[in-house]
Coordinates of C-alpha atoms in Angstrom, one line a residue:
Chain A
M25 CA 28.7 28.5 -16.4
D26 CA 26.1 27.9 -13.6
K27 CA 23.5 27.1 -16.2
K28 CA 25.7 24.4 -17.7
K29 CA 26.5 23.0 -14.3
N30 CA 22.8 22.7 -13.5
E31 CA 22.0 20.9 -16.8
V32 CA 20.8 17.4 -16.3
K33 CA 21.6 14.7 -18.8
T34 CA 18.6 13.0 -20.4
P35 CA 18.2 9.6 -18.8
M36 CA 18.1 7.6 -22.1
G37 CA 18.1 4.3 -20.3
T38 CA 15.0 5.2 -18.4
I39 CA 13.3 6.4 -21.6
A40 CA 14.2 3.1 -23.3
L41 CA 12.7 1.1 -20.4
L42 CA 9.6 3.2 -20.3
L43 CA 9.1 2.6 -24.0
I44 CA 9.3 -1.2 -23.4
F45 CA 6.9 -0.8 -20.5
A46 CA 4.4 1.0 -22.8
V47 CA 4.7 -1.8 -25.4
I48 CA 4.1 -4.5 -22.6
L49 CA 1.1 -2.5 -21.4
V50 CA -0.4 -2.4 -24.9
V51 CA 0.3 -6.1 -25.6
L52 CA -1.0 -7.4 -22.2
W53 CA -4.1 -5.2 -22.3
S54 CA -4.9 -6.1 -25.9
N55 CA -4.4 -9.8 -25.0
A56 CA -6.9 -9.5 -22.2
Y57 CA -9.3 -7.7 -24.5
L58 CA -9.0 -10.2 -27.3
T59 CA -9.4 -13.1 -24.8
M60 CA -12.6 -11.4 -23.6
L61 CA -13.9 -11.2 -27.2
S62 CA -13.0 -14.8 -27.8
R63 CA -15.1 -15.8 -24.8
G64 CA -18.1 -14.3 -26.5
V65 CA -18.4 -11.2 -24.4
N66 CA -19.7 -8.2 -26.3
Chain B
M16 CA 6.7 31.8 -7.3
A17 CA 9.1 29.7 -5.5
V18 CA 9.6 29.0 -1.8
K19 CA 12.1 31.5 -0.6
S20 CA 13.8 32.6 2.6
M21 CA 12.0 35.0 4.9
T22 CA 13.5 38.2 6.2
A23 CA 15.6 38.4 9.3
A24 CA 12.6 39.9 11.2
D25 CA 10.4 36.9 10.2
N26 CA 13.1 34.5 11.4
A27 CA 13.5 36.4 14.7
A28 CA 9.8 36.0 15.4
A29 CA 9.9 32.3 14.8
P30 CA 10.1 29.9 17.7
V31 CA 13.5 28.4 18.4
P32 CA 13.9 25.0 16.7
V33 CA 13.7 22.2 19.2
P34 CA 16.8 20.0 19.0
L35 CA 16.4 16.3 18.4
T36 CA 18.1 14.5 21.4
E37 CA 19.0 10.8 21.8
Q38 CA 16.1 10.5 24.2
D39 CA 13.7 11.8 21.6
L40 CA 15.0 9.3 19.1
A41 CA 14.7 6.5 21.6
V42 CA 10.9 7.4 22.1
A43 CA 10.3 7.4 18.4
D44 CA 12.3 4.3 17.8
R45 CA 10.4 2.4 20.6
I46 CA 7.1 3.3 18.9
A47 CA 8.5 2.3 15.5
G48 CA 10.0 -1.0 16.8
T49 CA 6.9 -2.1 18.6
S50 CA 4.6 -1.3 15.7
I51 CA 6.8 -3.1 13.2
F52 CA 7.3 -6.1 15.5
L53 CA 3.5 -6.4 15.8
G54 CA 3.0 -6.0 12.1
A55 CA 5.7 -8.6 11.3
S56 CA 4.1 -11.0 13.8
A57 CA 0.7 -10.7 12.1
L58 CA 2.3 -11.3 8.8
L59 CA 3.8 -14.5 10.0
I60 CA 0.4 -16.0 10.8
G61 CA -1.1 -14.4 7.6
V62 CA 1.5 -15.9 5.3
T63 CA 1.2 -19.3 6.9
L64 CA -2.5 -19.3 6.2
G65 CA -1.8 -18.1 2.6
V66 CA 0.4 -21.2 2.0
M67 CA -2.4 -23.4 3.2
Q68 CA -4.8 -21.8 0.7
G69 CA -2.4 -22.2 -2.2
L70 CA -1.8 -25.8 -1.4
E71 CA -5.6 -26.5 -1.0
H72 CA -6.0 -25.4 -4.6
V73 CA -4.0 -28.4 -5.7
G74 CA -5.7 -30.8 -3.3
I75 CA -3.4 -30.7 -0.3
N76 CA -5.7 -30.0 2.5
L77 CA -3.8 -29.0 5.6
Y78 CA -6.9 -27.6 7.4
K79 CA -7.6 -30.9 9.1
Y80 CA -4.3 -30.6 11.0
V81 CA -5.1 -27.2 12.5
Q82 CA -8.5 -27.8 14.0
P83 CA -10.1 -26.0 15.8
W84 CA -7.8 -23.0 15.4
V85 CA -8.6 -22.7 11.7
A86 CA -12.1 -24.1 11.5
T87 CA -12.6 -23.7 7.7
Y88 CA -11.0 -22.4 4.5
Y89 CA -13.0 -19.2 4.9
H90 CA -12.0 -18.8 8.5
G91 CA -8.3 -19.0 7.4
L92 CA -9.0 -16.8 4.3
T93 CA -10.5 -14.0 6.5
M94 CA -7.5 -14.0 8.9
H95 CA -5.1 -14.1 5.9
G96 CA -6.6 -11.0 4.4
V97 CA -7.1 -9.1 7.6
L98 CA -3.6 -9.9 9.0
N99 CA -1.7 -9.3 5.8
A100 CA -3.6 -6.5 4.0
L101 CA -4.8 -4.5 7.1
V102 CA -2.7 -5.3 10.1
W103 CA 0.8 -5.9 8.7
T104 CA 0.6 -3.0 6.3
T105 CA -0.9 -0.5 8.8
F106 CA 1.4 -1.4 11.7
F107 CA 4.5 -1.4 9.5
I108 CA 3.6 1.9 7.9
V109 CA 3.0 3.6 11.2
G110 CA 6.4 2.3 12.5
F111 CA 8.3 3.3 9.4
F112 CA 6.8 6.7 9.3
T113 CA 7.4 7.4 12.9
Y114 CA 11.1 6.5 12.4
A115 CA 11.4 8.6 9.3
I116 CA 9.6 11.8 10.2
V117 CA 11.7 12.7 13.2
R118 CA 14.9 12.2 11.2
S119 CA 13.6 14.0 8.1
L120 CA 12.7 17.1 10.2
N121 CA 15.6 16.7 12.7
R122 CA 13.1 17.5 15.4
P123 CA 11.3 15.4 18.0
L124 CA 7.6 14.4 17.8
R125 CA 5.6 17.4 18.8
Y126 CA 3.3 15.3 21.1
P127 CA 5.0 11.9 21.6
W128 CA 2.2 10.9 24.0
L129 CA -0.2 11.2 21.0
N130 CA 1.8 8.7 18.9
V131 CA 2.1 6.4 21.9
L132 CA -1.7 6.6 22.5
G133 CA -2.3 6.0 18.8
L134 CA -0.2 2.8 18.9
L135 CA -2.0 1.7 22.1
V136 CA -5.4 2.2 20.5
M137 CA -4.3 0.2 17.4
V138 CA -3.1 -2.6 19.7
I139 CA -6.4 -2.6 21.7
G140 CA -8.3 -2.7 18.4
L141 CA -6.2 -5.5 17.1
L142 CA -6.8 -7.6 20.2
T143 CA -10.6 -6.7 20.2
A144 CA -10.9 -7.9 16.6
A145 CA -8.7 -10.9 17.1
V146 CA -11.1 -12.6 19.6
P147 CA -14.0 -13.0 17.2
M148 CA -11.7 -13.7 14.3
L149 CA -9.8 -16.5 16.1
T150 CA -13.0 -18.0 17.4
N151 CA -14.6 -18.1 13.9
N152 CA -17.2 -15.5 14.8
A153 CA -16.1 -13.0 12.1
S154 CA -15.3 -15.1 9.0
V155 CA -16.6 -12.4 6.7
L156 CA -13.3 -11.9 4.7
Y157 CA -11.3 -8.8 4.8
T158 CA -13.9 -6.8 2.8
F159 CA -16.6 -7.6 5.4
Y160 CA -19.3 -7.1 2.9
P161 CA -22.8 -6.9 4.4
P162 CA -25.1 -8.8 4.6
M163 CA -22.5 -11.3 5.9
K164 CA -22.5 -10.5 9.5
A165 CA -19.6 -10.6 12.0
D166 CA -19.6 -10.3 15.7
W167 CA -19.8 -6.6 16.8
S168 CA -16.4 -6.7 18.5
C169 CA -14.7 -7.4 15.1
Y170 CA -16.1 -4.2 13.7
L171 CA -15.3 -2.3 16.8
G172 CA -11.7 -3.6 16.8
L173 CA -11.1 -2.7 13.2
T174 CA -12.5 0.8 13.9
L175 CA -10.0 1.2 16.7
V176 CA -7.1 0.2 14.5
V177 CA -8.1 2.9 12.1
V178 CA -8.6 5.5 14.8
G179 CA -5.2 4.6 16.3
S180 CA -3.6 5.2 12.8
W181 CA -5.5 8.5 12.7
M182 CA -3.8 9.5 15.9
A183 CA -0.4 8.5 14.5
G184 CA -1.2 10.8 11.6
W185 CA -2.2 13.7 13.8
G186 CA 1.1 13.3 15.7
Y187 CA 2.9 13.7 12.3
F188 CA 0.8 16.7 11.3
F189 CA 1.5 18.5 14.7
T190 CA 5.2 17.7 14.3
L191 CA 5.4 19.1 10.7
Y192 CA 3.4 22.1 11.7
A193 CA 5.8 22.8 14.6
W194 CA 8.7 22.5 12.2
R195 CA 7.1 24.9 9.8
K196 CA 6.6 27.5 12.6
E197 CA 10.3 27.1 13.5
H198 CA 11.5 27.4 9.9
P199 CA 9.4 30.0 8.2
G200 CA 9.9 30.3 4.5
Q201 CA 11.8 27.0 4.2
K202 CA 10.5 24.2 2.0
Q203 CA 9.1 21.3 3.9
P204 CA 11.6 18.3 3.9
F205 CA 10.6 15.8 1.2
I206 CA 10.3 12.7 3.4
A207 CA 8.3 14.5 6.2
L208 CA 6.0 16.1 3.6
T209 CA 5.3 12.9 1.8
V210 CA 4.7 11.0 5.0
S211 CA 2.2 13.6 6.0
I212 CA 0.5 13.7 2.6
T213 CA 0.1 9.9 2.8
M214 CA -1.6 10.2 6.2
A215 CA -3.8 13.1 5.1
M216 CA -5.0 10.9 2.2
W217 CA -5.6 8.1 4.7
Q218 CA -7.7 10.4 7.0
L219 CA -9.9 11.4 4.1
A220 CA -10.3 7.9 2.7
T221 CA -11.1 6.2 6.0
L222 CA -14.1 8.4 6.6
G223 CA -16.0 6.0 4.4
V224 CA -15.2 2.9 6.4
A225 CA -15.7 4.7 9.7
A226 CA -19.2 5.8 8.5
E227 CA -20.0 2.3 7.3
I228 CA -19.0 0.7 10.6
L229 CA -20.4 3.3 13.0
F230 CA -23.7 3.9 11.3
L231 CA -24.5 0.6 9.5
L232 CA -22.5 -2.4 10.8
L233 CA -22.2 -1.7 14.5
P234 CA -25.9 -0.9 15.2
W235 CA -26.8 -3.9 13.1
S236 CA -24.4 -6.4 14.7
L237 CA -25.5 -5.1 18.2
G238 CA -29.1 -5.8 17.3
L239 CA -30.1 -2.1 17.5
V240 CA -31.5 -2.3 14.0
Q241 CA -32.8 -5.5 12.3
G242 CA -31.4 -5.2 8.8
T243 CA -28.8 -3.5 6.7
D244 CA -28.4 -1.9 3.3
P245 CA -25.7 -3.8 1.4
L246 CA -25.4 -1.3 -1.5
L247 CA -24.8 1.6 0.9
G248 CA -22.4 -0.6 2.9
R249 CA -20.4 -1.5 -0.2
T250 CA -20.3 2.1 -1.4
L251 CA -18.9 3.3 1.9
F252 CA -16.4 0.4 1.9
W253 CA -15.0 1.2 -1.5
F254 CA -14.9 4.9 -0.6
F255 CA -12.1 3.6 1.6
G256 CA -11.1 0.4 -0.2
H257 CA -9.4 1.7 -3.2
P258 CA -7.4 4.5 -1.6
L259 CA -6.4 1.8 0.9
V260 CA -4.3 0.5 -2.1
Y261 CA -2.5 3.9 -2.2
F262 CA -2.0 3.8 1.6
W263 CA -0.1 0.6 0.9
L264 CA 1.8 2.0 -2.1
L265 CA 2.7 5.6 -1.0
P266 CA 5.0 4.5 1.8
A267 CA 6.8 2.3 -0.8
Y268 CA 7.0 5.4 -3.0
V269 CA 8.5 7.4 -0.1
S270 CA 11.3 4.8 -0.1
W271 CA 11.6 4.6 -3.9
Y272 CA 11.9 8.3 -4.3
A273 CA 13.7 9.5 -1.2
M274 CA 15.8 6.6 0.0
L275 CA 16.4 3.9 -2.6
P276 CA 18.5 6.1 -5.0
A277 CA 20.9 6.7 -2.2
Q278 CA 21.4 3.0 -1.8
T279 CA 22.8 2.7 -5.3
G280 CA 24.7 6.0 -5.5
G281 CA 21.9 7.8 -7.2
K282 CA 20.1 11.1 -6.6
L283 CA 16.4 12.2 -6.7
F284 CA 16.1 13.1 -10.4
S285 CA 13.4 15.8 -9.9
E286 CA 12.1 16.8 -6.5
Q287 CA 9.4 18.9 -8.3
L288 CA 8.0 15.9 -10.1
A289 CA 8.2 13.8 -7.0
R290 CA 6.2 16.3 -5.0
L291 CA 3.7 16.7 -7.7
V292 CA 3.1 12.9 -7.7
F293 CA 2.2 12.9 -4.0
W294 CA -0.1 15.9 -4.2
L295 CA -1.9 14.2 -7.2
F296 CA -2.4 11.1 -5.1
L297 CA -3.9 13.1 -2.3
L298 CA -6.2 14.8 -4.9
L299 CA -7.2 11.7 -6.9
S300 CA -7.0 8.6 -4.7
T301 CA -10.4 8.7 -3.0
P302 CA -13.1 9.5 -5.6
V303 CA -12.6 6.3 -7.6
G304 CA -14.4 3.6 -5.6
F305 CA -17.2 3.0 -8.1
H306 CA -14.8 1.2 -10.4
H307 CA -15.0 -1.6 -7.8
Q308 CA -18.8 -1.5 -8.2
Y309 CA -19.3 -1.8 -12.0
T310 CA -21.6 -4.8 -11.5
D311 CA -23.6 -3.2 -8.6
P312 CA -27.1 -2.1 -9.5
G313 CA -28.4 1.1 -8.0
I314 CA -25.4 3.3 -9.2
P315 CA -26.1 5.0 -12.5
Q316 CA -23.6 4.5 -15.3
A317 CA -22.7 8.2 -15.4
W318 CA -21.3 8.0 -11.9
K319 CA -19.4 4.9 -12.7
F320 CA -18.0 6.7 -15.8
L321 CA -16.9 9.7 -13.7
H322 CA -15.0 7.4 -11.2
T323 CA -13.5 5.5 -14.2
T324 CA -12.2 8.8 -15.6
I325 CA -10.6 9.8 -12.3
T326 CA -9.2 6.2 -11.9
F327 CA -7.4 6.5 -15.3
S328 CA -6.1 9.9 -14.4
L329 CA -4.2 8.2 -11.6
A330 CA -2.1 6.6 -14.3
F331 CA -0.5 10.0 -14.8
P332 CA 1.3 10.2 -11.4
S333 CA 2.0 6.5 -11.7
F334 CA 3.9 7.1 -15.0
L335 CA 5.6 10.1 -13.5
T336 CA 6.8 7.8 -10.7
A337 CA 8.1 5.2 -13.2
F338 CA 10.1 7.9 -14.9
T339 CA 11.4 9.8 -11.9
V340 CA 12.4 6.8 -9.8
V341 CA 14.1 4.8 -12.6
A342 CA 15.9 8.0 -13.7
S343 CA 17.1 8.5 -10.1
L344 CA 18.5 5.0 -10.1
E345 CA 20.1 5.4 -13.6
V346 CA 21.9 8.5 -12.3
G347 CA 23.6 6.3 -9.7
A348 CA 24.4 3.5 -12.0
R349 CA 26.0 5.8 -14.6
A350 CA 28.0 7.4 -11.8
L351 CA 29.4 3.9 -11.1
G352 CA 30.4 3.5 -14.8
G353 CA 27.2 2.1 -16.2
K354 CA 26.9 2.5 -20.0
G355 CA 24.5 2.1 -22.9
Y356 CA 20.7 1.9 -22.9
F357 CA 20.5 -1.1 -20.6
G358 CA 24.1 -1.8 -19.6
W359 CA 23.8 0.5 -16.6
I360 CA 21.3 -1.9 -15.0
R361 CA 24.1 -4.3 -14.1
K362 CA 25.8 -1.5 -12.1
L363 CA 22.8 -1.1 -9.7
N364 CA 23.4 -2.3 -6.1
W365 CA 22.0 -5.8 -6.7
G366 CA 24.2 -7.4 -4.0
N367 CA 22.5 -5.3 -1.3
P368 CA 19.3 -7.2 -0.1
S369 CA 17.7 -3.9 0.9
Y370 CA 18.2 -2.5 -2.6
A371 CA 17.5 -5.7 -4.5
A372 CA 14.2 -6.4 -2.7
Q373 CA 12.9 -2.9 -3.5
N374 CA 14.0 -3.0 -7.2
L375 CA 12.4 -6.5 -7.6
A376 CA 9.2 -5.1 -6.0
M377 CA 9.2 -2.4 -8.7
I378 CA 9.5 -4.9 -11.5
L379 CA 6.5 -6.9 -10.1
F380 CA 4.6 -3.6 -9.8
V381 CA 4.9 -3.1 -13.6
F382 CA 2.6 -6.1 -14.0
G383 CA 0.4 -5.1 -11.1
G384 CA -0.1 -1.7 -12.6
I385 CA -1.0 -3.1 -16.0
G386 CA -3.5 -5.5 -14.3
G387 CA -5.0 -2.5 -12.5
I388 CA -5.5 -0.6 -15.8
T389 CA -7.3 -3.8 -17.1
N390 CA -9.5 -3.9 -14.0
A391 CA -10.5 -0.3 -14.4
S392 CA -11.6 -0.9 -18.0
F393 CA -15.3 -1.3 -17.8
N394 CA -15.9 -4.2 -20.2
L395 CA -12.7 -6.0 -19.3
N396 CA -13.7 -5.7 -15.6
L397 CA -16.8 -7.6 -16.4
A398 CA -14.7 -10.4 -17.8
V399 CA -12.5 -10.7 -14.8
H400 CA -14.7 -9.5 -12.0
N401 CA -14.8 -11.9 -9.0
T402 CA -12.4 -14.3 -10.7
I403 CA -9.1 -15.4 -9.3
W404 CA -7.5 -12.8 -11.6
I405 CA -8.3 -10.2 -8.8
P406 CA -6.2 -12.0 -6.1
G407 CA -3.5 -12.4 -8.8
H408 CA -3.6 -8.6 -9.3
F409 CA -3.4 -7.6 -5.6
H410 CA -0.7 -10.1 -4.8
L411 CA 1.4 -8.2 -7.4
T412 CA 0.5 -4.8 -5.7
V413 CA 0.1 -5.1 -2.0
A414 CA 2.0 -8.4 -1.6
S415 CA 4.7 -7.5 -4.0
A416 CA 5.2 -3.8 -4.7
S417 CA 4.4 -2.8 -1.1
T418 CA 5.3 -5.8 1.0
L419 CA 8.6 -6.7 -0.8
T420 CA 9.5 -3.0 -0.6
F421 CA 8.8 -3.1 3.1
F422 CA 11.1 -6.2 3.4
G423 CA 13.8 -4.2 1.7
I424 CA 13.2 -1.3 4.1
L425 CA 13.4 -3.8 7.0
Y426 CA 16.9 -4.9 5.9
W427 CA 18.3 -1.5 6.9
L428 CA 15.6 -0.5 9.4
A429 CA 15.9 -3.6 11.6
P430 CA 19.6 -3.1 12.1
A431 CA 19.0 0.6 12.7
L432 CA 16.4 0.0 15.3
T433 CA 18.2 -2.9 17.1
K434 CA 21.7 -1.4 16.6
R435 CA 22.8 -4.9 15.5
K436 CA 24.2 -6.2 12.3
L437 CA 21.8 -7.6 9.7
F438 CA 21.9 -11.4 10.1
A439 CA 23.1 -13.4 7.1
P440 CA 22.7 -10.7 4.3
K441 CA 23.0 -13.5 1.6
L442 CA 20.0 -15.2 3.1
A443 CA 18.2 -11.9 3.0
L444 CA 19.1 -11.6 -0.7
A445 CA 17.8 -15.1 -1.3
Q446 CA 14.6 -14.1 0.5
A447 CA 14.1 -11.2 -1.9
W448 CA 14.6 -13.3 -5.0
T449 CA 12.5 -16.2 -3.8
W450 CA 9.6 -13.8 -3.0
F451 CA 10.0 -12.3 -6.5
I452 CA 10.0 -15.7 -8.2
G453 CA 7.1 -17.0 -6.1
M454 CA 4.9 -14.0 -6.7
L455 CA 5.7 -14.0 -10.4
L456 CA 4.6 -17.6 -10.8
M457 CA 1.6 -17.3 -8.6
G458 CA 0.5 -14.0 -10.0
N459 CA 0.8 -15.2 -13.6
A460 CA -1.1 -18.4 -12.9
L461 CA -4.0 -16.7 -11.0
H462 CA -4.3 -14.0 -13.8
L463 CA -4.5 -16.6 -16.5
L464 CA -7.0 -18.8 -14.5
G465 CA -9.3 -15.9 -14.1
L466 CA -9.0 -14.5 -17.6
H467 CA -9.2 -17.7 -19.6
F468 CA -11.4 -19.9 -17.4
G469 CA -13.3 -17.6 -15.1
A470 CA -12.1 -19.6 -12.1
P471 CA -13.7 -17.8 -9.1
R472 CA -12.0 -16.1 -6.3
R473 CA -12.7 -16.7 -2.6
T474 CA -13.3 -20.3 -3.4
M475 CA -11.9 -23.7 -2.2
L476 CA -10.8 -24.6 -5.7
G477 CA -9.4 -27.9 -4.6
S478 CA -12.8 -29.2 -3.7
A479 CA -14.9 -27.3 -6.3
P480 CA -17.0 -29.9 -8.3
Y481 CA -16.9 -27.7 -11.3
A482 CA -13.1 -27.4 -11.4
S483 CA -11.9 -28.3 -14.9
P484 CA -8.8 -30.4 -15.6
D485 CA -7.7 -27.5 -17.9
W486 CA -7.1 -25.5 -14.7
N487 CA -4.5 -28.0 -13.4
P488 CA -1.3 -26.7 -15.1
F489 CA -2.0 -23.2 -13.7
L490 CA -2.9 -24.4 -10.3
M491 CA 0.3 -26.3 -10.2
E492 CA 2.2 -23.2 -11.3
S493 CA 0.5 -21.3 -8.5
A494 CA 1.5 -24.1 -6.0
V495 CA 5.1 -23.9 -7.1
G496 CA 4.9 -20.1 -6.6
V497 CA 3.4 -20.7 -3.1
T498 CA 6.3 -23.1 -2.3
F499 CA 8.8 -20.4 -3.2
L500 CA 6.9 -17.9 -1.1
A501 CA 6.9 -20.3 1.9
I502 CA 10.7 -20.7 1.6
S503 CA 11.0 -17.0 1.3
A504 CA 8.9 -16.3 4.3
T505 CA 11.0 -18.7 6.3
L506 CA 14.2 -17.0 5.2
L507 CA 12.6 -13.6 6.2
Y508 CA 12.0 -14.7 9.7
I509 CA 15.3 -16.4 10.1
V510 CA 17.0 -13.1 9.0
L511 CA 14.8 -10.9 11.3
I512 CA 15.0 -13.1 14.4
G513 CA 18.7 -13.6 13.7
T514 CA 19.2 -9.9 13.6
L515 CA 17.4 -9.5 16.9
F516 CA 20.0 -11.7 18.5
N517 CA 23.0 -10.8 16.4
K518 CA 26.1 -9.0 17.8
K519 CA 26.0 -5.3 18.2
S520 CA 27.0 -3.3 15.2
D521 CA 30.1 -1.0 15.4
V522 CA 28.7 1.2 12.7
E523 CA 25.5 3.1 13.2
V524 CA 23.0 2.4 10.5
K525 CA 21.4 5.5 9.2
M526 CA 18.3 6.2 7.2
P527 CA 19.3 6.5 3.5
V528 CA 18.3 9.8 2.1
A529 CA 18.6 10.6 -1.6
E530 CA 19.8 14.2 -2.3
P531 CA 18.2 16.0 -5.1
L532 CA 20.1 15.8 -8.4
N533 CA 19.8 19.5 -8.8
P534 CA 19.8 21.1 -5.4
S535 CA 19.6 24.6 -6.7
Q536 CA 16.3 23.8 -8.4
S537 CA 13.6 25.9 -6.7
I538 CA 10.4 24.4 -5.5
P539 CA 7.3 26.4 -6.7
K540 CA 5.1 27.5 -3.8
W541 CA 2.1 25.5 -5.1
L542 CA 4.2 22.3 -4.6
D543 CA 4.9 23.2 -1.0
S544 CA 1.4 24.4 0.0
W545 CA -1.2 22.3 1.6
T546 CA -4.3 24.4 1.1
P547 CA -5.1 24.0 -2.7
W548 CA -4.5 20.2 -2.6
V549 CA -6.5 19.5 0.6
F550 CA -9.4 21.7 -0.5
G551 CA -9.2 20.2 -4.0
A552 CA -9.3 16.7 -2.6
V553 CA -12.3 17.4 -0.4
A554 CA -14.1 19.2 -3.3
L555 CA -13.5 16.3 -5.7
V556 CA -14.8 13.8 -3.2
L557 CA -17.9 15.9 -2.6
V558 CA -18.5 16.2 -6.4
A559 CA -17.8 12.5 -7.1
Y560 CA -19.6 10.9 -4.1
G561 CA -21.9 13.6 -2.7
P562 CA -25.0 13.2 -4.9
M563 CA -24.8 9.4 -4.9
L564 CA -24.3 9.1 -1.2
Y565 CA -27.2 11.6 -0.6
Q566 CA -29.4 9.4 -2.8
L567 CA -28.3 6.2 -1.2
I568 CA -28.8 7.5 2.3
R569 CA -32.2 9.1 1.4
D570 CA -33.4 5.8 0.0
I571 CA -31.8 3.6 2.6
E572 CA -33.5 0.3 3.2
L573 CA -32.4 -1.5 6.3
T574 CA -34.2 -4.7 5.3
S575 CA -31.4 -7.2 4.5
P576 CA -31.0 -9.7 7.3
G577 CA -27.6 -10.8 8.4
W578 CA -26.0 -14.0 7.1
R579 CA -23.6 -16.3 8.7
V580 CA -22.5 -18.6 5.9
W581 CA -19.7 -20.4 7.5

């Protein structure tokens, strides 16, 4: 009973937002990297 | 092993807890109010100068109207950086922490005179540094890199501000220590613990800048030695300079974790994770400075790589923060009927200016954090180094994540300190949104200008002969952002001054405190114990900095003359 009471629901909305955050991170970092390459920096 | 209650015999031997009286609260609140008032006053001047800089970039030169008070662009830029990044932040943090720690522990400051003395030393330091800065004798920008040379009183004043903040920290440590003696076996209250961890990190980090000023800059500016060593100076500065970022951020984290969820009906999702985050910041914040010195000669690549590795390890507590804080807010929104993956967001307390400002600060910090990861990437850093990308980045961190959060805190703290109602809450809400929009526009424009065009930072772009017409759309976007920020700052001071003179509140405003979601969750002893983390932090600094500092000091060359380039 106590164990059930102490169970915390998985924050699915938070996980969804963090996945979006991860995608934005990869896209923006990659964009900066490709821009750097396009400027001729090796 | 979890923190657990002591035996009756242990408790009997403990000192009797000192009650927190109205008089004790009045002392702490006077320190807090004075400190925050001074910080907010500094910010007013600093923001005004920032608006002038942004408009200069699109050819609107306001400097001719403020002669001789702001002699040059660089005179204004120095004051903008020092007043906003050093004075506003430090004075606000000391005030906020003093207010919060006594309430978190429910006990008075152990030595209130020490905290009063600390604030006094900070004020003397501020005034001492203000004289050469206002008279254009210290226009060396807020990083005061040698061999640019300021008047000695500027260095002395900044040192006193830091020493005063140390004293404030010592006051918190003594208070927490007294509480622990009075409550053996009890876990340290979260807010008091995280306030103290932040100040412990600050004590460690500021050793670098203290050494730089005392052993290099002061003797040099006083004429006791004829030259200086720029590489050693920069190394000691960045020993302090990057953890300074966390000194700005951790007070915002204290609010995001421990206060903000309560403002939207939420609860702290995991106190264990939250504590781990603060200990990790104590451990990892300082030995990272070489990632600001990728282009500096004289520091071998291996040491830069080590600091890069530790820098990236800081992403771990940052991601933990993103998860725990957002989950804590989601708990509140779902309790209010929020549904779906994203529908709960609408149920957050967006109508409350204090809440909205802090949530908007978090959103801007998403982009500030991503920019930080880019900066720390070695080859990308070379592409954006010393470009206007960097001011774009730190305006999304210190000027958004931290400062907008501090505004949000002020919207409950100012009424709490003055015992008056918040003046015009709708204006306060508009202030938060205009700051958000302004920083978003300006931050985006500066990042793109730096990345795509290599537009330099610390430069009067409005009169640069090499400025390209291709820059104009971005400079205009930045100027629109600056306009929003100017409106926002005006609204801020209308609300704050209006609150000072508003009618007395019938309801006492209390510090919001988020309860843990699972109060029965035990706290492992290692998350409530200082020893491993403090020793770990010192050891990591010794490993990451010791050999290079030894080498730089051994090979010191005090040959570089001072330059006054303004």
